[in-house]
């Protein structure tokens, strides 16, 4: 059990650029979540995958955001035409089954200049 | 409304003292209440969790007290240590569908040596 990993850990980009983040969940965890955390706040739910199916998206996830989880393994979160308001920590979490706790990755810190 | 209110925002405790963090919720569609500990630049790590059919759970120096009728729960850290200095988040898990977490806004704890 190697834990949830995320890549990159830090990303600095200019406004208007596209960025993509990757999350590798704990193996055999079929549920994968993306959260966003801004400074001084708790994580906020963005989207959820059960295996490869994206089953819920938050209102926070504008049409500039897209997430995938091909083959139900790793997941990617892409932000197109980044804005300064997108600057945040993007956290990925996974769990095995609906009753088990979520394990979080270290996050990707995005800074949009 | 799915909200979890957390207080205080920050807390300073002497080494050996008791740290108490409180959370309250309004929506009854929650079935699991975890507490997470987060150090700067890291993802949240599960500390301790409780289900609503239990009024108290203790693990080492950490205790959760749960009051179902008042819709409140709290984290007590006994014999607080400087290494406990971190941000603590309470959360509530939505009962159905995604089983996503709704997080409180966090409490920044500082334990003085």
Tab-separated table of C-alpha atoms in Angstrom:
chain	number	residue	atom	x	y	z
A	1	UNK	CA	0.000	0.000	0.000
A	2	UNK	CA	1.934	2.981	-1.288
A	3	UNK	CA	-0.710	5.629	-0.637
A	4	UNK	CA	-2.286	8.134	-2.996
A	5	UNK	CA	0.214	9.951	-5.174
A	6	UNK	CA	-0.203	13.162	-7.126
A	7	UNK	CA	1.903	14.765	-9.791
A	8	UNK	CA	3.152	17.433	-10.053
A	9	UNK	CA	3.373	18.634	-6.476
A	10	UNK	CA	3.671	22.245	-7.573
A	11	UNK	CA	2.666	24.000	-10.783
A	12	UNK	CA	3.162	27.646	-11.664
A	13	UNK	CA	1.497	28.809	-14.832
A	14	UNK	CA	0.477	31.991	-16.560
A	15	UNK	CA	-3.133	33.036	-16.899
A	16	UNK	CA	-4.710	31.508	-19.963
A	17	UNK	CA	-2.530	28.416	-20.073
A	18	UNK	CA	-3.838	24.861	-19.739
A	19	UNK	CA	-2.658	22.583	-16.948
A	20	UNK	CA	-3.152	18.899	-16.214
A	21	UNK	CA	-2.739	17.093	-12.913
A	22	UNK	CA	-2.487	13.381	-12.300
A	23	UNK	CA	-3.650	11.262	-9.374
A	24	UNK	CA	-2.736	7.639	-8.727
A	25	UNK	CA	-5.078	6.178	-6.114
A	26	UNK	CA	-4.333	3.309	-3.783
A	27	UNK	CA	-4.549	0.135	-5.817
A	28	UNK	CA	-7.929	-1.596	-5.686
A	29	UNK	CA	-9.646	1.590	-4.521
A	30	UNK	CA	-12.594	1.950	-6.839
A	31	UNK	CA	-13.759	5.361	-5.619
A	32	UNK	CA	-11.772	8.489	-6.478
A	33	UNK	CA	-12.488	12.060	-5.454
A	34	UNK	CA	-11.046	15.432	-6.407
A	35	UNK	CA	-11.230	18.305	-3.928
A	36	UNK	CA	-9.982	21.881	-4.073
A	37	UNK	CA	-8.556	23.672	-1.065
A	38	UNK	CA	-7.914	27.398	-0.934
A	39	UNK	CA	-5.824	29.099	1.728
A	40	UNK	CA	-7.440	28.979	5.139
A	41	UNK	CA	-10.339	26.816	4.018
A	42	UNK	CA	-11.281	23.184	4.170
A	43	UNK	CA	-11.251	21.003	1.057
A	44	UNK	CA	-14.270	21.418	-1.218
A	45	UNK	CA	-15.627	18.577	-3.325
A	46	UNK	CA	-15.106	18.889	-7.075
A	47	UNK	CA	-15.911	15.550	-8.665
A	48	UNK	CA	-16.219	11.815	-8.038
A	49	UNK	CA	-15.443	8.663	-9.993
A	50	UNK	CA	-16.620	5.168	-9.281
A	51	UNK	CA	-14.280	3.015	-11.317
A	52	UNK	CA	-14.103	4.803	-14.688
A	53	UNK	CA	-17.500	6.514	-14.448
A	54	UNK	CA	-17.689	10.161	-13.410
A	55	UNK	CA	-20.847	10.196	-11.328
A	56	UNK	CA	-20.979	13.674	-9.830
A	57	UNK	CA	-19.561	17.093	-10.562
A	58	UNK	CA	-19.766	20.087	-8.235
A	59	UNK	CA	-20.990	23.499	-9.340
A	60	UNK	CA	-17.408	24.581	-8.622
A	61	UNK	CA	-16.323	22.598	-11.675
A	62	UNK	CA	-16.845	25.087	-14.489
A	63	UNK	CA	-16.719	24.041	-18.123
A	64	UNK	CA	-13.013	24.887	-18.127
A	65	UNK	CA	-12.418	21.879	-15.896
A	66	UNK	CA	-12.458	18.309	-17.092
A	67	UNK	CA	-11.572	15.101	-15.317
A	68	UNK	CA	-11.069	11.569	-16.527
A	69	UNK	CA	-10.317	8.197	-15.071
A	70	UNK	CA	-9.565	5.864	-17.953
A	71	UNK	CA	-9.850	2.175	-17.118
A	72	UNK	CA	-10.687	3.038	-13.541
A	73	UNK	CA	-7.078	3.478	-12.503
A	74	UNK	CA	-5.305	6.851	-12.398
A	75	UNK	CA	-7.203	10.081	-12.905
A	76	UNK	CA	-6.377	13.389	-14.541
A	77	UNK	CA	-7.797	16.830	-13.877
A	78	UNK	CA	-7.348	19.409	-16.621
A	79	UNK	CA	-7.968	23.112	-16.319
A	80	UNK	CA	-8.190	25.053	-19.546
A	81	UNK	CA	-7.567	28.790	-19.870
A	82	UNK	CA	-6.480	29.089	-16.260
A	83	UNK	CA	-7.543	32.121	-14.224
A	84	UNK	CA	-5.975	33.586	-11.099
A	85	UNK	CA	-8.976	32.356	-9.141
A	86	UNK	CA	-7.946	28.783	-9.966
A	87	UNK	CA	-4.918	29.116	-7.676
A	88	UNK	CA	-5.421	26.503	-4.987
A	89	UNK	CA	-4.316	23.108	-3.716
A	90	UNK	CA	-5.942	20.318	-5.714
A	91	UNK	CA	-6.352	17.178	-3.635
A	92	UNK	CA	-7.141	13.678	-4.741
A	93	UNK	CA	-8.576	11.038	-2.422
A	94	UNK	CA	-9.515	7.413	-2.867
A	95	UNK	CA	-11.483	4.841	-0.958
A	96	UNK	CA	-12.413	1.202	-1.278
A	97	UNK	CA	-16.124	0.798	-1.114
A	98	UNK	CA	-18.646	3.321	0.019
A	99	UNK	CA	-18.222	2.787	3.766
A	100	UNK	CA	-14.474	3.153	3.972
A	101	UNK	CA	-12.555	6.280	4.780
A	102	UNK	CA	-10.973	8.436	2.126
A	103	UNK	CA	-7.204	8.597	1.911
A	104	UNK	CA	-5.785	11.829	0.573
A	105	UNK	CA	-2.769	12.442	-1.589
A	106	UNK	CA	-0.233	15.223	-0.920
A	107	UNK	CA	-1.978	17.564	-3.351
A	108	UNK	CA	-0.896	19.689	-6.295
A	109	UNK	CA	-0.342	23.345	-5.479
A	110	UNK	CA	-1.369	25.467	-8.477
A	111	UNK	CA	-0.311	29.093	-8.766
A	112	UNK	CA	-1.704	31.105	-11.660
A	113	UNK	CA	0.219	34.325	-12.333
B	1	UNK	CA	-27.947	22.921	3.279
B	2	UNK	CA	-24.881	20.739	3.570
B	3	UNK	CA	-22.578	22.659	5.859
B	4	UNK	CA	-20.254	21.874	8.715
B	5	UNK	CA	-19.359	24.743	11.020
B	6	UNK	CA	-16.057	24.518	12.888
B	7	UNK	CA	-14.670	26.546	15.770
B	8	UNK	CA	-12.404	28.039	16.888
B	9	UNK	CA	-10.524	29.245	13.836
B	10	UNK	CA	-7.254	29.147	15.770
B	11	UNK	CA	-6.155	27.768	19.114
B	12	UNK	CA	-3.059	28.163	21.240
B	13	UNK	CA	-2.447	25.606	23.991
B	14	UNK	CA	0.392	25.027	26.393
B	15	UNK	CA	2.278	21.749	26.193
B	16	UNK	CA	0.442	19.153	28.246
B	17	UNK	CA	-2.855	20.971	27.991
B	18	UNK	CA	-6.128	19.879	26.409
B	19	UNK	CA	-7.056	21.101	22.931
B	20	UNK	CA	-10.768	21.159	22.115
B	21	UNK	CA	-12.184	21.768	18.647
B	22	UNK	CA	-15.909	21.849	17.966
B	23	UNK	CA	-18.035	21.170	14.907
B	24	UNK	CA	-21.739	21.408	14.224
B	25	UNK	CA	-23.923	20.386	11.320
B	26	UNK	CA	-27.518	20.941	10.284
B	27	UNK	CA	-28.200	18.335	7.634
B	28	UNK	CA	-28.991	14.896	9.023
B	29	UNK	CA	-27.926	13.107	5.850
B	30	UNK	CA	-24.470	12.408	7.228
B	31	UNK	CA	-23.352	8.990	8.428
B	32	UNK	CA	-19.681	9.253	9.292
B	33	UNK	CA	-17.637	11.988	10.937
B	34	UNK	CA	-13.852	11.924	10.457
B	35	UNK	CA	-11.226	14.330	11.708
B	36	UNK	CA	-8.214	15.088	9.564
B	37	UNK	CA	-4.840	16.561	10.509
B	38	UNK	CA	-2.963	18.625	7.950
B	39	UNK	CA	0.586	19.929	8.096
B	40	UNK	CA	1.695	22.784	5.822
B	41	UNK	CA	2.229	21.637	2.259
B	42	UNK	CA	0.785	18.180	2.930
B	43	UNK	CA	-2.499	16.498	2.236
B	44	UNK	CA	-4.970	15.844	5.046
B	45	UNK	CA	-4.348	12.654	7.022
B	46	UNK	CA	-7.121	10.776	8.802
B	47	UNK	CA	-6.769	11.107	12.557
B	48	UNK	CA	-9.862	9.522	14.046
B	49	UNK	CA	-13.486	9.018	12.992
B	50	UNK	CA	-16.854	8.209	14.537
B	51	UNK	CA	-20.235	6.907	13.402
B	52	UNK	CA	-23.418	8.559	14.758
B	53	UNK	CA	-24.511	5.505	16.735
B	54	UNK	CA	-21.564	5.999	19.092
B	55	UNK	CA	-21.258	8.889	21.577
B	56	UNK	CA	-17.520	8.737	22.135
B	57	UNK	CA	-14.442	7.214	20.564
B	58	UNK	CA	-10.941	7.319	21.973
B	59	UNK	CA	-7.666	6.508	20.269
B	60	UNK	CA	-4.594	7.289	22.311
B	61	UNK	CA	-4.589	10.991	23.183
B	62	UNK	CA	-7.397	11.756	20.724
B	63	UNK	CA	-11.096	11.539	21.625
B	64	UNK	CA	-14.186	12.357	19.604
B	65	UNK	CA	-17.364	13.230	21.482
B	66	UNK	CA	-20.572	13.029	19.445
B	67	UNK	CA	-23.961	14.497	20.381
B	68	UNK	CA	-26.474	13.309	17.798
B	69	UNK	CA	-29.451	15.255	19.160
B	70	UNK	CA	-27.506	18.526	19.197
B	71	UNK	CA	-25.833	17.702	15.852
B	72	UNK	CA	-22.458	18.526	17.338
B	73	UNK	CA	-19.166	16.702	17.643
B	74	UNK	CA	-15.814	17.653	19.043
B	75	UNK	CA	-12.187	16.583	19.052
B	76	UNK	CA	-10.246	16.530	22.301
B	77	UNK	CA	-6.477	16.248	22.235
B	78	UNK	CA	-5.170	15.313	25.660
B	79	UNK	CA	-1.613	16.085	26.774
B	80	UNK	CA	-1.108	18.271	23.700
B	81	UNK	CA	2.421	18.249	22.283
B	82	UNK	CA	4.305	20.697	20.029
B	83	UNK	CA	4.217	18.007	17.320
B	84	UNK	CA	0.420	18.291	17.338
B	85	UNK	CA	0.721	21.809	15.929
B	86	UNK	CA	-1.189	21.565	12.648
B	87	UNK	CA	-4.517	22.431	11.083
B	88	UNK	CA	-7.414	20.162	12.017
B	89	UNK	CA	-10.498	19.657	9.892
B	90	UNK	CA	-13.724	18.013	10.875
B	91	UNK	CA	-15.793	16.475	8.111
B	92	UNK	CA	-19.118	14.793	7.553
B	93	UNK	CA	-19.820	12.158	4.952
B	94	UNK	CA	-22.935	12.411	2.824
B	95	UNK	CA	-25.035	9.299	3.358
B	96	UNK	CA	-25.751	8.353	-0.207
B	97	UNK	CA	-24.592	8.694	-3.781
B	98	UNK	CA	-21.001	9.800	-3.849
B	99	UNK	CA	-20.345	9.525	-0.105
B	100	UNK	CA	-18.372	12.737	-0.491
B	101	UNK	CA	-17.074	14.635	2.503
B	102	UNK	CA	-18.198	18.091	3.590
B	103	UNK	CA	-15.357	19.741	5.485
B	104	UNK	CA	-15.299	22.388	8.164
B	105	UNK	CA	-13.163	25.479	7.669
B	106	UNK	CA	-10.334	24.205	9.841
B	107	UNK	CA	-8.684	25.040	13.167
B	108	UNK	CA	-5.064	26.033	13.283
B	109	UNK	CA	-3.603	24.598	16.486
B	110	UNK	CA	-0.358	25.788	17.993
B	111	UNK	CA	1.036	23.976	21.013
B	112	UNK	CA	3.625	25.970	22.900
B	113	UNK	CA	6.647	24.119	24.247
